[in-house]
Amino acid sequence: MRATGGAARACILATAVSAVLCAVPALLPGGAGAPWTTVGLLTALYLACELPGRRPFFGGSVPITAGSFFPLLLAAAFLLPPAAAALTAIPGSLAGRVEQAPETARRIWRAAQLALTVWTASSVHRLLGGGATLGGPGPGRLPDFPYALLPACAAALAFSLVLTALDGAILAAAERLPLRRAWSGLLPRSLGPHLVHGLAGLMMAVLWRSSYGPLSALFVLLPMYISCWVFAQYHREHAAHRATIRALVQAVDIKDTYTRGHSERVGRASVLIARELGMAEERLEVLRFAGILHDVGKLGVPTRVLRKDGPLTPEERRVIELHPEYGHEIVRGIGFLGEARAAILHHHERLDGSGYPYGLSGREIPEFARVVAVADAFDAMTSTRSYRRGRPVPAAVEELKRCAGTQFDPRMVRALARGVERNGWATAVTADETVPLPRAEGAGAVRGPGRAQAPDGTDAARDRPR
């Protein structure tokens, strides 16, 4: 949220008013039939679970953020009337950790959002008679399984629907996005975890109602916290992976200023091709890493060769052609790159076997390498650099089609053409335009619009032999 603008404030206010209206009946005389001991215990538990996120201990290794303990809220939805269940979410949400400004607006939004969501889940659970399926103390009041699963899962589904709808609404209001784009993908990503949270909440509710009492339900918190810790560790590791990639790419961009930004766009184009090919979602990020890091081996090439203005000598060309092997050596020990390592090594191979470093041909070339080769050539052709203008996208696509079957895999070329036609392609300057062009050819600098280019659009003297 860049700032709390008028639309975002209106969304927060409307949600907060709705949440207050949902919770107020519990505070009126009679309390809407609320069991206040249970309300107090669940509210205190949720608050106690959220507070450590404000004061990390053990060196900040406790990964608690707002919303880490949704099973507690769902247990409240199963055990309490809707108005009372809404109350349990408010203190913990207001006290929970907020990582971005504006903190006050975010806290109010989170409290209102969760109160409204828990109220909805509790209403659905009660409507389906879920309270009667939880059992109670005594031998004659056992939980009614498997029927207890139906209202619990329906409540978890309602929880997920309302939460993601409100997430999309605030995103659309704050970032001025179309609602369809703001909601895109939110529910599919959230539904599975929320159903799991619902089952954990059902377990807590059954234990709470059993003859063992509320204390037994607390044992559910331990596996919940462990799963939260594992999930946060995964994200922390993932963030470290991205930081590693960024550092390597920045190092390449600093060393070879003529292709600044090229790596990121090759990663984007590679994913564009992969989506058209229908690749599995779990492979897409590894392929993006392959595209981003395809030229990391340039770190092993002398800077004077990368930035040389004139044609390369045969010896300098051989040095340039070593960059895929240098890149492979650099990333060899980075386990999370997986298939990306082979793409870095083989992205200059050609389908007819005349590429480098090993002269592989056809299907001998790894699939990721064939994708990156097309993405690399496409971006090189369409990018404007300080010594030449980029080709129009249709012209670049036609050039790739002309070279398909000899240099590039036709299947990858067709996928790129479909992806560009469907999604478009934003070209951008990749080199610093403030760098002056050479003054005269007599000074030994021949870089300019007339410099020879390979059929793939790259600088023929720099990138690959013809």
Coordinates of C-alpha atoms in Angstrom, one line a residue, residues 197-417:
H197 CA -6.6 -24.3 9.2
G198 CA -10.3 -25.2 9.4
L199 CA -9.5 -28.8 10.2
A200 CA -7.0 -27.7 12.9
G201 CA -9.6 -25.4 14.3
L202 CA -12.1 -28.2 14.3
M203 CA -9.7 -30.3 16.3
M204 CA -9.3 -27.5 18.8
A205 CA -13.0 -27.0 19.1
V206 CA -13.7 -30.7 19.7
L207 CA -11.0 -30.9 22.4
W208 CA -12.2 -27.7 24.0
R209 CA -15.7 -29.2 24.2
S210 CA -14.5 -32.6 25.4
S211 CA -14.2 -33.7 29.0
Y212 CA -10.5 -32.8 28.9
G213 CA -11.4 -29.2 28.7
P214 CA -9.7 -26.1 27.1
L215 CA -6.3 -27.0 28.4
S216 CA -6.2 -30.0 26.0
A217 CA -6.9 -27.8 23.1
L218 CA -3.7 -25.9 23.7
F219 CA -1.7 -28.9 22.5
V220 CA -2.9 -28.1 19.0
L221 CA -1.0 -24.8 19.2
L222 CA 2.4 -26.6 19.2
P223 CA 2.2 -28.3 15.8
M224 CA 0.5 -25.1 14.5
Y225 CA 3.5 -23.0 15.7
I226 CA 6.0 -25.6 14.2
S227 CA 4.2 -25.5 10.9
C228 CA 4.3 -21.7 11.0
W229 CA 8.0 -21.8 11.8
V230 CA 8.7 -24.2 8.9
F231 CA 6.7 -22.1 6.5
A232 CA 8.5 -18.9 7.5
Q233 CA 11.9 -20.7 7.2
Y234 CA 10.9 -21.6 3.7
H235 CA 10.1 -18.0 2.8
R236 CA 13.3 -16.8 4.5
E237 CA 15.3 -19.3 2.4
H238 CA 13.4 -18.2 -0.7
A239 CA 14.3 -14.6 0.0
A240 CA 17.9 -15.5 0.4
H241 CA 17.8 -17.3 -3.0
R242 CA 16.4 -14.1 -4.6
A243 CA 19.0 -12.0 -2.9
T244 CA 21.8 -14.3 -4.3
I245 CA 20.3 -14.0 -7.8
R246 CA 20.1 -10.2 -7.5
A247 CA 23.7 -9.9 -6.4
L248 CA 25.0 -12.0 -9.3
V249 CA 22.9 -10.1 -11.8
Q250 CA 24.0 -6.7 -10.5
A251 CA 27.6 -7.8 -10.7
V252 CA 27.1 -8.7 -14.4
D253 CA 25.3 -5.5 -15.1
I254 CA 28.1 -3.4 -13.6
K255 CA 30.7 -5.3 -15.5
D256 CA 28.9 -5.3 -18.9
T257 CA 27.0 -1.9 -18.9
Y258 CA 26.0 -2.3 -22.6
T259 CA 23.4 -5.0 -21.6
R260 CA 22.1 -3.5 -18.4
G261 CA 18.6 -5.0 -17.7
H262 CA 19.0 -7.6 -20.4
S263 CA 19.1 -10.5 -17.8
E264 CA 15.9 -9.6 -16.1
R265 CA 14.0 -9.4 -19.5
V266 CA 15.5 -12.7 -20.6
G267 CA 14.0 -14.2 -17.5
R268 CA 10.6 -12.7 -18.2
A269 CA 10.7 -13.9 -21.9
S270 CA 11.7 -17.4 -20.8
V271 CA 8.7 -17.6 -18.4
L272 CA 6.5 -16.3 -21.2
I273 CA 7.6 -19.1 -23.5
A274 CA 7.2 -21.7 -20.7
R275 CA 3.7 -20.7 -20.0
E276 CA 2.8 -21.1 -23.7
L277 CA 4.4 -24.5 -23.6
G278 CA 2.3 -25.5 -20.6
M279 CA 5.3 -26.2 -18.3
A280 CA 4.5 -27.2 -14.7
E281 CA 4.2 -24.2 -12.4
E282 CA 7.0 -25.4 -10.1
R283 CA 9.5 -25.3 -13.0
L284 CA 8.7 -21.7 -14.0
E285 CA 10.8 -20.0 -11.3
V286 CA 13.8 -22.2 -11.9
L287 CA 13.5 -21.3 -15.6
R288 CA 13.3 -17.6 -14.7
F289 CA 16.5 -18.0 -12.7
A290 CA 18.1 -19.6 -15.7
G291 CA 17.1 -16.7 -17.9
I292 CA 18.3 -14.1 -15.4
L293 CA 21.6 -15.9 -14.8
H294 CA 22.4 -17.0 -18.4
D295 CA 25.2 -14.5 -18.8
V296 CA 26.6 -14.8 -15.2
G297 CA 29.8 -16.3 -16.8
K298 CA 30.7 -12.9 -18.1
L299 CA 32.1 -12.2 -14.6
G300 CA 35.0 -14.5 -15.7
V301 CA 35.6 -12.6 -18.9
P302 CA 38.1 -9.7 -18.8
T303 CA 36.3 -6.3 -18.7
R304 CA 38.5 -5.0 -21.5
V305 CA 37.1 -7.7 -23.8
L306 CA 33.4 -7.1 -22.8
R307 CA 33.7 -3.4 -23.4
K308 CA 36.0 -3.4 -26.4
D309 CA 34.7 -1.1 -29.1
G310 CA 36.3 -2.8 -32.1
P311 CA 35.9 -6.3 -33.6
L312 CA 37.3 -9.1 -31.4
T313 CA 40.4 -11.0 -32.3
P314 CA 40.1 -14.8 -32.6
E315 CA 41.7 -15.1 -29.2
E316 CA 39.2 -12.7 -27.6
R317 CA 36.4 -14.5 -29.3
R318 CA 37.5 -17.8 -27.7
V319 CA 37.6 -16.0 -24.3
I320 CA 34.0 -14.8 -24.8
E321 CA 32.9 -18.3 -25.8
L322 CA 34.1 -19.6 -22.4
H323 CA 31.4 -17.5 -20.5
P324 CA 28.8 -20.4 -20.5
E325 CA 31.4 -22.7 -18.8
Y326 CA 32.4 -19.9 -16.4
G327 CA 28.8 -19.4 -15.6
H328 CA 28.2 -23.1 -14.9
E329 CA 31.2 -23.2 -12.6
I330 CA 30.0 -20.1 -10.7
V331 CA 26.5 -21.6 -10.0
R332 CA 27.6 -25.3 -9.7
G333 CA 27.2 -25.3 -6.0
I334 CA 23.9 -23.4 -5.8
G335 CA 21.6 -26.4 -5.3
F336 CA 18.2 -24.6 -5.7
L337 CA 19.0 -23.7 -9.3
G338 CA 18.4 -27.3 -10.5
E339 CA 17.8 -27.4 -14.3
A340 CA 18.9 -23.8 -14.6
R341 CA 22.6 -24.8 -14.4
A342 CA 22.3 -26.8 -17.6
A343 CA 20.6 -23.8 -19.3
I344 CA 23.4 -21.5 -18.3
L345 CA 26.0 -24.0 -19.7
H346 CA 24.2 -24.7 -23.0
H347 CA 22.2 -21.6 -24.0
H348 CA 24.6 -20.9 -26.9
E349 CA 24.3 -24.3 -28.4
R350 CA 22.5 -24.4 -31.8
L351 CA 20.0 -26.9 -33.1
D352 CA 22.3 -27.8 -36.1
G353 CA 25.2 -28.6 -33.7
S354 CA 27.4 -25.6 -34.7
G355 CA 27.0 -23.8 -31.3
Y356 CA 29.2 -23.8 -28.3
P357 CA 30.6 -24.8 -25.8
Y358 CA 30.1 -28.5 -26.7
G359 CA 28.4 -28.5 -30.2
L360 CA 25.2 -30.3 -29.0
S361 CA 22.4 -30.6 -31.5
G362 CA 18.7 -31.2 -31.5
R363 CA 17.2 -32.9 -28.4
E364 CA 20.7 -33.2 -26.9
I365 CA 20.3 -29.6 -25.9
P366 CA 18.4 -29.3 -22.6
E367 CA 14.9 -28.0 -22.8
F368 CA 15.7 -25.0 -20.5
A369 CA 18.7 -24.1 -22.7
R370 CA 16.5 -24.1 -25.9
V371 CA 14.0 -21.8 -24.2
V372 CA 16.7 -19.4 -22.9
A373 CA 18.4 -19.3 -26.3
V374 CA 15.2 -17.9 -27.9
A375 CA 14.5 -15.5 -25.1
D376 CA 18.1 -14.2 -25.2
A377 CA 18.1 -13.6 -28.9
F378 CA 14.7 -12.0 -28.8
D379 CA 15.6 -9.5 -26.1
A380 CA 19.0 -8.8 -27.8
M381 CA 17.2 -7.9 -31.1
T382 CA 14.5 -5.8 -29.5
S383 CA 16.6 -3.9 -27.0
T384 CA 17.9 -0.4 -27.8
R385 CA 21.5 0.0 -26.8
S386 CA 23.8 3.0 -26.9
Y387 CA 25.4 1.9 -30.2
R388 CA 22.3 0.8 -32.1
R389 CA 18.5 0.9 -32.0
G390 CA 16.4 -2.2 -31.3
R391 CA 14.4 -3.9 -34.0
P392 CA 10.6 -3.8 -33.9
V393 CA 9.1 -6.8 -32.1
P394 CA 7.4 -8.2 -35.3
A395 CA 10.7 -8.0 -37.2
A396 CA 12.5 -9.8 -34.3
V397 CA 9.9 -12.6 -34.3
E398 CA 10.2 -13.0 -38.0
E399 CA 14.0 -13.3 -37.7
L400 CA 13.6 -16.0 -35.0
K401 CA 11.3 -17.9 -37.4
R402 CA 13.8 -17.6 -40.2
C403 CA 16.5 -19.2 -37.9
A404 CA 14.2 -21.8 -36.5
G405 CA 15.3 -25.3 -37.2
T406 CA 18.9 -24.5 -37.6
Q407 CA 19.7 -22.2 -34.7
F408 CA 16.6 -22.3 -32.6
D409 CA 14.0 -24.9 -31.6
P410 CA 10.9 -24.1 -33.7
R411 CA 8.6 -25.1 -30.9
M412 CA 10.1 -22.5 -28.6
V413 CA 10.0 -19.8 -31.3
R414 CA 6.3 -20.5 -31.9
A415 CA 5.6 -20.3 -28.2
L416 CA 7.4 -17.0 -28.0
A417 CA 5.4 -15.6 -31.0

